[in-house]
mmCIF file of C-alpha atoms in Angstrom:
data_model
loop_
_atom_site.group_PDB
_atom_site.id
_atom_site.type_symbol
_atom_site.label_atom_id
_atom_site.label_comp_id
_atom_site.label_asym_id
_atom_site.label_seq_id
_atom_site.Cartn_x
_atom_site.Cartn_y
_atom_site.Cartn_z
ATOM 1 C CA UNK A 28 129.661 -239.677 90.907
ATOM 2 C CA UNK A 29 130.586 -239.320 94.269
ATOM 3 C CA UNK A 30 134.242 -237.589 94.968
ATOM 4 C CA UNK A 31 135.639 -240.317 97.440
ATOM 5 C CA UNK A 32 134.854 -242.847 94.743
ATOM 6 C CA UNK A 33 136.927 -240.634 92.279
ATOM 7 C CA UNK A 34 139.617 -240.569 95.328
ATOM 8 C CA UNK A 35 139.713 -244.297 95.463
ATOM 9 C CA UNK A 36 139.620 -245.501 92.584
ATOM 10 C CA UNK A 37 142.589 -243.027 91.244
ATOM 11 C CA UNK A 38 144.366 -243.916 94.279
ATOM 12 C CA UNK A 39 144.295 -247.918 93.486
ATOM 13 C CA UNK A 40 145.066 -247.203 90.094
ATOM 14 C CA UNK A 41 146.787 -243.762 89.569
ATOM 15 C CA UNK A 42 148.041 -245.389 86.095
ATOM 16 C CA UNK A 43 145.021 -245.481 84.976
ATOM 17 C CA UNK A 44 144.086 -242.096 85.480
ATOM 18 C CA UNK A 45 147.044 -240.328 85.803
ATOM 19 C CA UNK A 46 150.541 -241.847 84.522
ATOM 20 C CA UNK A 47 152.615 -245.219 85.677
ATOM 21 C CA UNK A 48 155.463 -245.054 87.908
ATOM 22 C CA UNK A 49 153.315 -243.104 91.527
ATOM 23 C CA UNK A 50 153.495 -244.497 94.282
ATOM 24 C CA UNK A 51 150.566 -243.027 97.011
ATOM 25 C CA UNK A 52 152.439 -241.876 99.927
ATOM 26 C CA UNK A 53 150.940 -243.274 103.145
ATOM 27 C CA UNK A 54 151.592 -240.447 105.496
ATOM 28 C CA UNK A 55 149.741 -237.009 104.388
ATOM 29 C CA UNK A 56 150.553 -234.133 105.849
ATOM 30 C CA UNK A 57 147.771 -231.921 106.934
ATOM 31 C CA UNK A 58 149.008 -227.766 106.694
ATOM 32 C CA UNK A 59 146.750 -225.112 108.052
ATOM 33 C CA UNK A 60 143.622 -227.372 107.736
ATOM 34 C CA UNK A 61 144.579 -227.978 104.424
ATOM 35 C CA UNK A 62 145.659 -230.762 102.931
ATOM 36 C CA UNK A 63 145.259 -232.772 98.944
ATOM 37 C CA UNK A 64 143.159 -235.841 98.128
ATOM 38 C CA UNK A 65 146.039 -237.635 97.258
ATOM 39 C CA UNK A 66 149.616 -237.003 97.561
ATOM 40 C CA UNK A 67 151.687 -239.405 95.138
ATOM 41 C CA UNK A 68 155.489 -239.526 94.725
ATOM 42 C CA UNK A 69 156.508 -239.951 90.754
ATOM 43 C CA UNK A 70 159.257 -242.059 89.203
ATOM 44 C CA UNK A 71 161.407 -238.942 89.451
ATOM 45 C CA UNK A 72 160.644 -238.735 93.279
ATOM 46 C CA UNK A 73 158.881 -235.582 93.456
ATOM 47 C CA UNK A 74 155.496 -235.012 95.370
ATOM 48 C CA UNK A 75 152.251 -235.209 93.062
ATOM 49 C CA UNK A 76 149.452 -233.195 95.034
ATOM 50 C CA UNK A 77 146.284 -233.917 93.436
ATOM 51 C CA UNK A 78 143.519 -232.194 93.989
ATOM 52 C CA UNK A 79 139.968 -234.066 93.053
ATOM 53 C CA UNK A 80 136.308 -232.850 91.576
ATOM 54 C CA UNK A 81 133.499 -233.843 90.777
ATOM 55 C CA UNK A 82 131.860 -232.084 88.475
ATOM 56 C CA UNK A 83 133.270 -229.123 86.956
ATOM 57 C CA UNK A 84 136.253 -227.783 88.866
ATOM 58 C CA UNK A 85 135.734 -224.603 89.808
ATOM 59 C CA UNK A 86 137.270 -221.360 91.318
ATOM 60 C CA UNK A 87 137.554 -222.142 95.094
ATOM 61 C CA UNK A 88 138.984 -225.722 94.658
ATOM 62 C CA UNK A 89 141.922 -224.154 92.411
ATOM 63 C CA UNK A 90 142.486 -221.175 95.157
ATOM 64 C CA UNK A 91 142.457 -223.598 97.937
ATOM 65 C CA UNK A 92 144.389 -226.036 96.559
ATOM 66 C CA UNK A 93 146.800 -223.324 95.321
ATOM 67 C CA UNK A 94 147.365 -222.182 99.280
ATOM 68 C CA UNK A 95 148.210 -225.342 100.054
ATOM 69 C CA UNK A 96 150.492 -225.426 97.688
ATOM 70 C CA UNK A 97 152.414 -223.101 99.132
ATOM 71 C CA UNK A 98 152.384 -224.032 102.012
ATOM 72 C CA UNK A 99 153.856 -227.464 101.102
ATOM 73 C CA UNK A 100 156.259 -225.789 99.146
ATOM 74 C CA UNK A 101 157.461 -223.361 102.358
ATOM 75 C CA UNK A 102 157.250 -226.235 104.927
ATOM 76 C CA UNK A 103 159.662 -228.967 102.135
ATOM 77 C CA UNK A 104 161.365 -225.594 100.003
ATOM 78 C CA UNK A 105 163.872 -228.928 98.888
ATOM 79 C CA UNK A 106 161.295 -231.285 98.057
ATOM 80 C CA UNK A 107 160.356 -230.771 93.490
ATOM 81 C CA UNK A 108 156.655 -230.216 93.539
ATOM 82 C CA UNK A 109 153.631 -230.827 90.950
ATOM 83 C CA UNK A 110 150.077 -229.819 90.947
ATOM 84 C CA UNK A 111 147.219 -231.711 89.382
ATOM 85 C CA UNK A 112 143.531 -230.869 89.297
ATOM 86 C CA UNK A 113 141.314 -233.573 87.873
ATOM 87 C CA UNK A 114 137.837 -233.191 87.521
ATOM 88 C CA UNK A 115 135.081 -234.592 85.434
ATOM 89 C CA UNK A 116 134.319 -231.220 83.378
ATOM 90 C CA UNK A 117 136.927 -228.187 83.420
ATOM 91 C CA UNK A 118 135.663 -224.697 81.699
ATOM 92 C CA UNK A 119 138.198 -223.268 78.860
ATOM 93 C CA UNK A 120 139.120 -220.442 80.966
ATOM 94 C CA UNK A 121 140.444 -222.946 84.304
ATOM 95 C CA UNK A 122 142.272 -224.939 81.419
ATOM 96 C CA UNK A 123 144.588 -222.389 79.970
ATOM 97 C CA UNK A 124 145.173 -220.606 83.009
ATOM 98 C CA UNK A 125 146.900 -223.858 84.098
ATOM 99 C CA UNK A 126 148.242 -224.801 80.633
ATOM 100 C CA UNK A 127 149.829 -221.227 80.339
ATOM 101 C CA UNK A 128 151.365 -221.388 83.613
ATOM 102 C CA UNK A 129 152.584 -224.781 83.557
ATOM 103 C CA UNK A 130 150.268 -226.928 85.853
ATOM 104 C CA UNK A 131 148.926 -230.026 85.301
ATOM 105 C CA UNK A 132 144.612 -231.425 84.845
ATOM 106 C CA UNK A 133 142.929 -234.545 83.753
ATOM 107 C CA UNK A 134 138.968 -234.137 82.525
ATOM 108 C CA UNK A 135 137.492 -237.061 82.526
ATOM 109 C CA UNK A 136 133.836 -236.826 81.659
ATOM 110 C CA UNK A 137 131.229 -239.130 83.881
ATOM 111 C CA UNK A 138 131.358 -241.958 81.529
ATOM 112 C CA UNK A 139 134.811 -241.943 80.770
ATOM 113 C CA UNK A 140 135.792 -242.096 84.328
ATOM 114 C CA UNK A 141 133.419 -245.533 84.983
ATOM 115 C CA UNK A 142 135.134 -246.505 81.980
ATOM 116 C CA UNK A 143 138.644 -246.551 83.430
ATOM 117 C CA UNK A 144 137.203 -247.546 86.727
ATOM 118 C CA UNK A 145 135.427 -250.555 85.398
ATOM 119 C CA UNK A 146 138.779 -251.407 84.380
ATOM 120 C CA UNK A 147 140.640 -250.733 87.914
ATOM 121 C CA UNK A 148 137.742 -252.725 89.478
ATOM 122 C CA UNK A 149 138.514 -255.889 87.153
ATOM 123 C CA UNK A 150 142.452 -255.379 88.343
ATOM 124 C CA UNK A 151 141.721 -254.988 91.822
ATOM 125 C CA UNK A 152 137.737 -255.579 93.177
ATOM 126 C CA UNK A 153 137.778 -253.993 96.419
ATOM 127 C CA UNK A 154 138.915 -250.614 95.936
ATOM 128 C CA UNK A 155 139.760 -248.489 99.118
ATOM 129 C CA UNK A 156 142.000 -246.437 100.075
ATOM 130 C CA UNK A 157 142.101 -248.411 103.811
ATOM 131 C CA UNK A 158 143.618 -246.119 107.047
ATOM 132 C CA UNK A 159 145.870 -243.393 106.385
ATOM 133 C CA UNK A 160 147.603 -241.962 108.525
ATOM 134 C CA UNK A 161 147.632 -238.122 108.560
ATOM 135 C CA UNK A 162 150.040 -235.497 110.623
ATOM 136 C CA UNK A 163 148.954 -231.786 111.518
ATOM 137 C CA UNK A 164 151.672 -229.445 111.050
ATOM 138 C CA UNK A 165 150.656 -226.117 112.157
ATOM 139 C CA UNK A 166 150.107 -222.811 109.762
ATOM 140 C CA UNK A 167 152.937 -221.735 107.611
ATOM 141 C CA UNK A 168 152.285 -218.639 105.230
ATOM 142 C CA UNK A 169 150.341 -215.669 106.533
ATOM 143 C CA UNK A 170 147.020 -215.092 104.869
ATOM 144 C CA UNK A 171 148.162 -211.946 103.226
ATOM 145 C CA UNK A 172 151.365 -213.536 101.059
ATOM 146 C CA UNK A 173 149.048 -216.782 100.199
ATOM 147 C CA UNK A 174 146.701 -213.768 98.697
ATOM 148 C CA UNK A 175 150.021 -212.353 96.805
ATOM 149 C CA UNK A 176 151.303 -215.408 95.707
ATOM 150 C CA UNK A 177 147.851 -216.413 94.172
ATOM 151 C CA UNK A 178 148.023 -213.039 92.527
ATOM 152 C CA UNK A 179 151.706 -213.852 91.034
ATOM 153 C CA UNK A 180 150.239 -216.890 90.293
ATOM 154 C CA UNK A 181 147.557 -215.349 88.448
ATOM 155 C CA UNK A 182 149.211 -212.572 86.596
ATOM 156 C CA UNK A 183 149.201 -213.132 82.413
ATOM 157 C CA UNK A 184 152.928 -214.165 80.830
ATOM 158 C CA UNK A 185 153.879 -213.366 77.449
ATOM 159 C CA UNK A 186 157.246 -212.778 78.452
ATOM 160 C CA UNK A 187 159.775 -213.645 81.018
ATOM 161 C CA UNK A 188 160.182 -210.279 82.045
ATOM 162 C CA UNK A 189 156.936 -210.125 84.474
ATOM 163 C CA UNK A 190 158.575 -212.542 86.794
ATOM 164 C CA UNK A 191 162.324 -211.782 85.743
ATOM 165 C CA UNK A 192 161.822 -208.165 87.765
ATOM 166 C CA UNK A 193 159.963 -209.317 90.900
ATOM 167 C CA UNK A 194 162.433 -211.944 91.481
ATOM 168 C CA UNK A 195 164.822 -209.364 90.995
ATOM 169 C CA UNK A 196 162.666 -206.989 93.439
ATOM 170 C CA UNK A 197 162.995 -210.079 95.977
ATOM 171 C CA UNK A 198 166.314 -210.001 95.484
ATOM 172 C CA UNK A 199 168.125 -206.474 95.726
ATOM 173 C CA UNK A 200 166.047 -203.990 97.398
ATOM 174 C CA UNK A 201 167.053 -202.056 99.902
ATOM 175 C CA UNK A 202 165.873 -200.944 103.242
ATOM 176 C CA UNK A 203 163.165 -198.579 101.484
ATOM 177 C CA UNK A 204 161.592 -201.502 98.785
ATOM 178 C CA UNK A 205 164.046 -199.329 95.975
ATOM 179 C CA UNK A 206 166.097 -201.132 93.057
ATOM 180 C CA UNK A 207 167.966 -198.915 91.101
ATOM 181 C CA UNK A 208 166.863 -198.643 87.286
ATOM 182 C CA UNK A 209 170.229 -199.162 86.319
ATOM 183 C CA UNK A 210 170.752 -202.332 88.479
ATOM 184 C CA UNK A 211 167.947 -204.013 86.867
ATOM 185 C CA UNK A 212 168.929 -203.450 83.230
ATOM 186 C CA UNK A 213 172.458 -204.575 84.338
ATOM 187 C CA UNK A 214 170.562 -208.128 85.675
ATOM 188 C CA UNK A 215 168.204 -208.090 82.958
ATOM 189 C CA UNK A 216 171.353 -207.526 80.400
ATOM 190 C CA UNK A 217 173.487 -210.583 82.366
ATOM 191 C CA UNK A 218 170.324 -212.993 82.374
ATOM 192 C CA UNK A 219 170.148 -213.002 78.411
ATOM 193 C CA UNK A 220 174.022 -212.652 78.289
ATOM 194 C CA UNK A 221 174.664 -215.899 80.141
ATOM 195 C CA UNK A 222 171.682 -217.507 78.392
ATOM 196 C CA UNK A 223 173.287 -217.095 75.053
ATOM 197 C CA UNK A 224 177.180 -217.788 76.214
ATOM 198 C CA UNK A 225 175.419 -221.111 77.466
ATOM 199 C CA UNK A 226 173.743 -221.484 73.716
ATOM 200 C CA UNK A 227 170.572 -221.659 75.024
ATOM 201 C CA UNK A 228 167.269 -219.643 73.017
ATOM 202 C CA UNK A 229 167.360 -216.469 74.940
ATOM 203 C CA UNK A 230 163.309 -216.251 75.137
ATOM 204 C CA UNK A 231 160.194 -217.685 73.199
ATOM 205 C CA UNK A 232 161.163 -217.206 69.301
ATOM 206 C CA UNK A 233 157.436 -215.862 68.533
ATOM 207 C CA UNK A 234 158.228 -213.162 70.908
ATOM 208 C CA UNK A 235 161.733 -211.769 70.468
ATOM 209 C CA UNK A 236 163.978 -212.290 67.093
ATOM 210 C CA UNK A 237 166.782 -214.655 68.620
ATOM 211 C CA UNK A 238 169.668 -213.318 69.859
ATOM 212 C CA UNK A 239 168.161 -209.821 70.349
ATOM 213 C CA UNK A 240 168.235 -209.854 73.735
ATOM 214 C CA UNK A 241 171.720 -210.490 74.677
ATOM 215 C CA UNK A 242 172.682 -207.291 72.457
ATOM 216 C CA UNK A 243 170.754 -204.989 74.052
ATOM 217 C CA UNK A 244 172.528 -202.062 75.828
ATOM 218 C CA UNK A 245 172.461 -201.025 79.968
ATOM 219 C CA UNK A 246 170.463 -197.764 78.257
ATOM 220 C CA UNK A 247 167.883 -199.904 76.120
ATOM 221 C CA UNK A 248 167.121 -202.506 78.784
ATOM 222 C CA UNK A 249 166.125 -199.271 81.442
ATOM 223 C CA UNK A 250 163.540 -198.032 78.602
ATOM 224 C CA UNK A 251 162.210 -201.810 78.006
ATOM 225 C CA UNK A 252 162.037 -202.719 81.779
ATOM 226 C CA UNK A 253 159.722 -199.518 82.354
ATOM 227 C CA UNK A 254 157.862 -199.780 79.117
ATOM 228 C CA UNK A 255 157.049 -203.437 79.755
ATOM 229 C CA UNK A 256 157.031 -205.408 83.087
ATOM 230 C CA UNK A 257 156.646 -201.873 85.351
ATOM 231 C CA UNK A 258 153.625 -201.227 83.210
ATOM 232 C CA UNK A 259 151.997 -203.863 83.099
ATOM 233 C CA UNK A 260 152.228 -204.822 86.316
ATOM 234 C CA UNK A 261 150.929 -201.516 88.290
ATOM 235 C CA UNK A 262 151.257 -199.822 91.017
ATOM 236 C CA UNK A 263 149.643 -202.658 92.763
ATOM 237 C CA UNK A 264 152.706 -204.341 93.213
ATOM 238 C CA UNK A 265 155.592 -201.762 91.679
ATOM 239 C CA UNK A 266 156.043 -198.121 91.122
ATOM 240 C CA UNK A 267 158.371 -196.287 87.942
ATOM 241 C CA UNK A 268 160.083 -193.839 90.068
ATOM 242 C CA UNK A 269 162.529 -192.683 87.367
ATOM 243 C CA UNK A 270 165.564 -193.723 88.138
ATOM 244 C CA UNK A 271 164.367 -196.260 90.667
ATOM 245 C CA UNK A 272 161.775 -198.856 90.459
ATOM 246 C CA UNK A 273 160.230 -199.249 94.426
ATOM 247 C CA UNK A 274 157.524 -202.065 95.406
ATOM 248 C CA UNK A 275 153.984 -200.743 96.180
ATOM 249 C CA UNK A 276 152.736 -199.470 99.011
ATOM 250 C CA UNK A 277 150.534 -202.697 100.103
ATOM 251 C CA UNK A 278 153.502 -205.139 99.215
ATOM 252 C CA UNK A 279 155.926 -202.981 101.271
ATOM 253 C CA UNK A 280 153.942 -203.018 104.462
ATOM 254 C CA UNK A 281 153.844 -206.858 104.629
ATOM 255 C CA UNK A 282 157.413 -207.054 103.681
ATOM 256 C CA UNK A 283 159.752 -209.544 105.804
ATOM 257 C CA UNK A 284 162.296 -212.505 105.167
ATOM 258 C CA UNK A 285 159.684 -214.742 104.594
ATOM 259 C CA UNK A 286 157.149 -212.742 102.013
ATOM 260 C CA UNK A 287 161.163 -211.761 100.207
ATOM 261 C CA UNK A 288 161.927 -215.267 100.443
ATOM 262 C CA UNK A 289 158.796 -216.530 99.146
ATOM 263 C CA UNK A 290 158.510 -213.773 96.050
ATOM 264 C CA UNK A 291 161.694 -214.981 95.071
ATOM 265 C CA UNK A 292 160.919 -218.549 94.881
ATOM 266 C CA UNK A 293 157.280 -218.094 93.291
ATOM 267 C CA UNK A 294 158.381 -216.058 90.407
ATOM 268 C CA UNK A 295 161.939 -218.164 89.954
ATOM 269 C CA UNK A 296 159.342 -221.347 89.818
ATOM 270 C CA UNK A 297 156.757 -219.424 87.180
ATOM 271 C CA UNK A 298 160.041 -218.391 85.120
ATOM 272 C CA UNK A 299 161.225 -221.881 85.199
ATOM 273 C CA UNK A 300 157.893 -222.869 84.105
ATOM 274 C CA UNK A 301 157.342 -220.840 81.655
ATOM 275 C CA UNK A 302 161.035 -221.136 79.873
ATOM 276 C CA UNK A 303 160.636 -225.123 79.809
ATOM 277 C CA UNK A 304 157.122 -224.784 78.436
ATOM 278 C CA UNK A 305 157.413 -221.446 75.895
ATOM 279 C CA UNK A 306 161.024 -221.782 74.964
ATOM 280 C CA UNK A 307 163.257 -224.140 72.525
ATOM 281 C CA UNK A 308 165.484 -226.017 75.249
ATOM 282 C CA UNK A 309 163.787 -224.883 78.542
ATOM 283 C CA UNK A 310 165.378 -222.770 81.300
#
């Protein structure tokens, strides 16, 4: 099936392929030569970026669309954003990756897509997107920033510690890229303490006993931070200096205000998606 045919059908009848309440955005934005196949606004005024691939979704489509996602978010930081992939087939690894990271996908084998297409044609005999107005803007993020953010997106998350650490490192690092370990421990303690005060679940109950994290001491958090997120992020991201944690040289060599902001935003987004998926009551 031609991707153009798939695109036309989804644009015309999004309720048959995605969900009801979607409005096709007529004015698309091309950033750095990239654009999503379709851009919708949903019932809650969030933007929905949709990438479509005929046949099997491949790594190139995944990475390219993530790059657009980062650029779009940087260009319009106040716009709530969703990301979705639609293909005839997705390999289990890609399904797991998207599912665990809080992104959306729809898998329609050719026969199922044809069935829904027939329903769409019955409603609208002339399926056509018509002339779509596009507006190009210059690139937003540097290629090195894209690569680093994509690494953050791909990093496995069994608990929230990694993203919380990277977010705090982006917020608190000094002029040499360091944050005192005690300062990080205090912020971890504060984060889980506030959740307890607000009567929110602290973490995934399958990973941490309810109430156990908010009761940890500063000394205990110092030990946990070194043994868990710092060790598993490896020196590719951060370096354990004992009394402090420092950004790796390869990241610090790129450091600027934009990178600080993008790392913090990427980690915060993943933190929210993680809590909303794995923790009762969400973020």
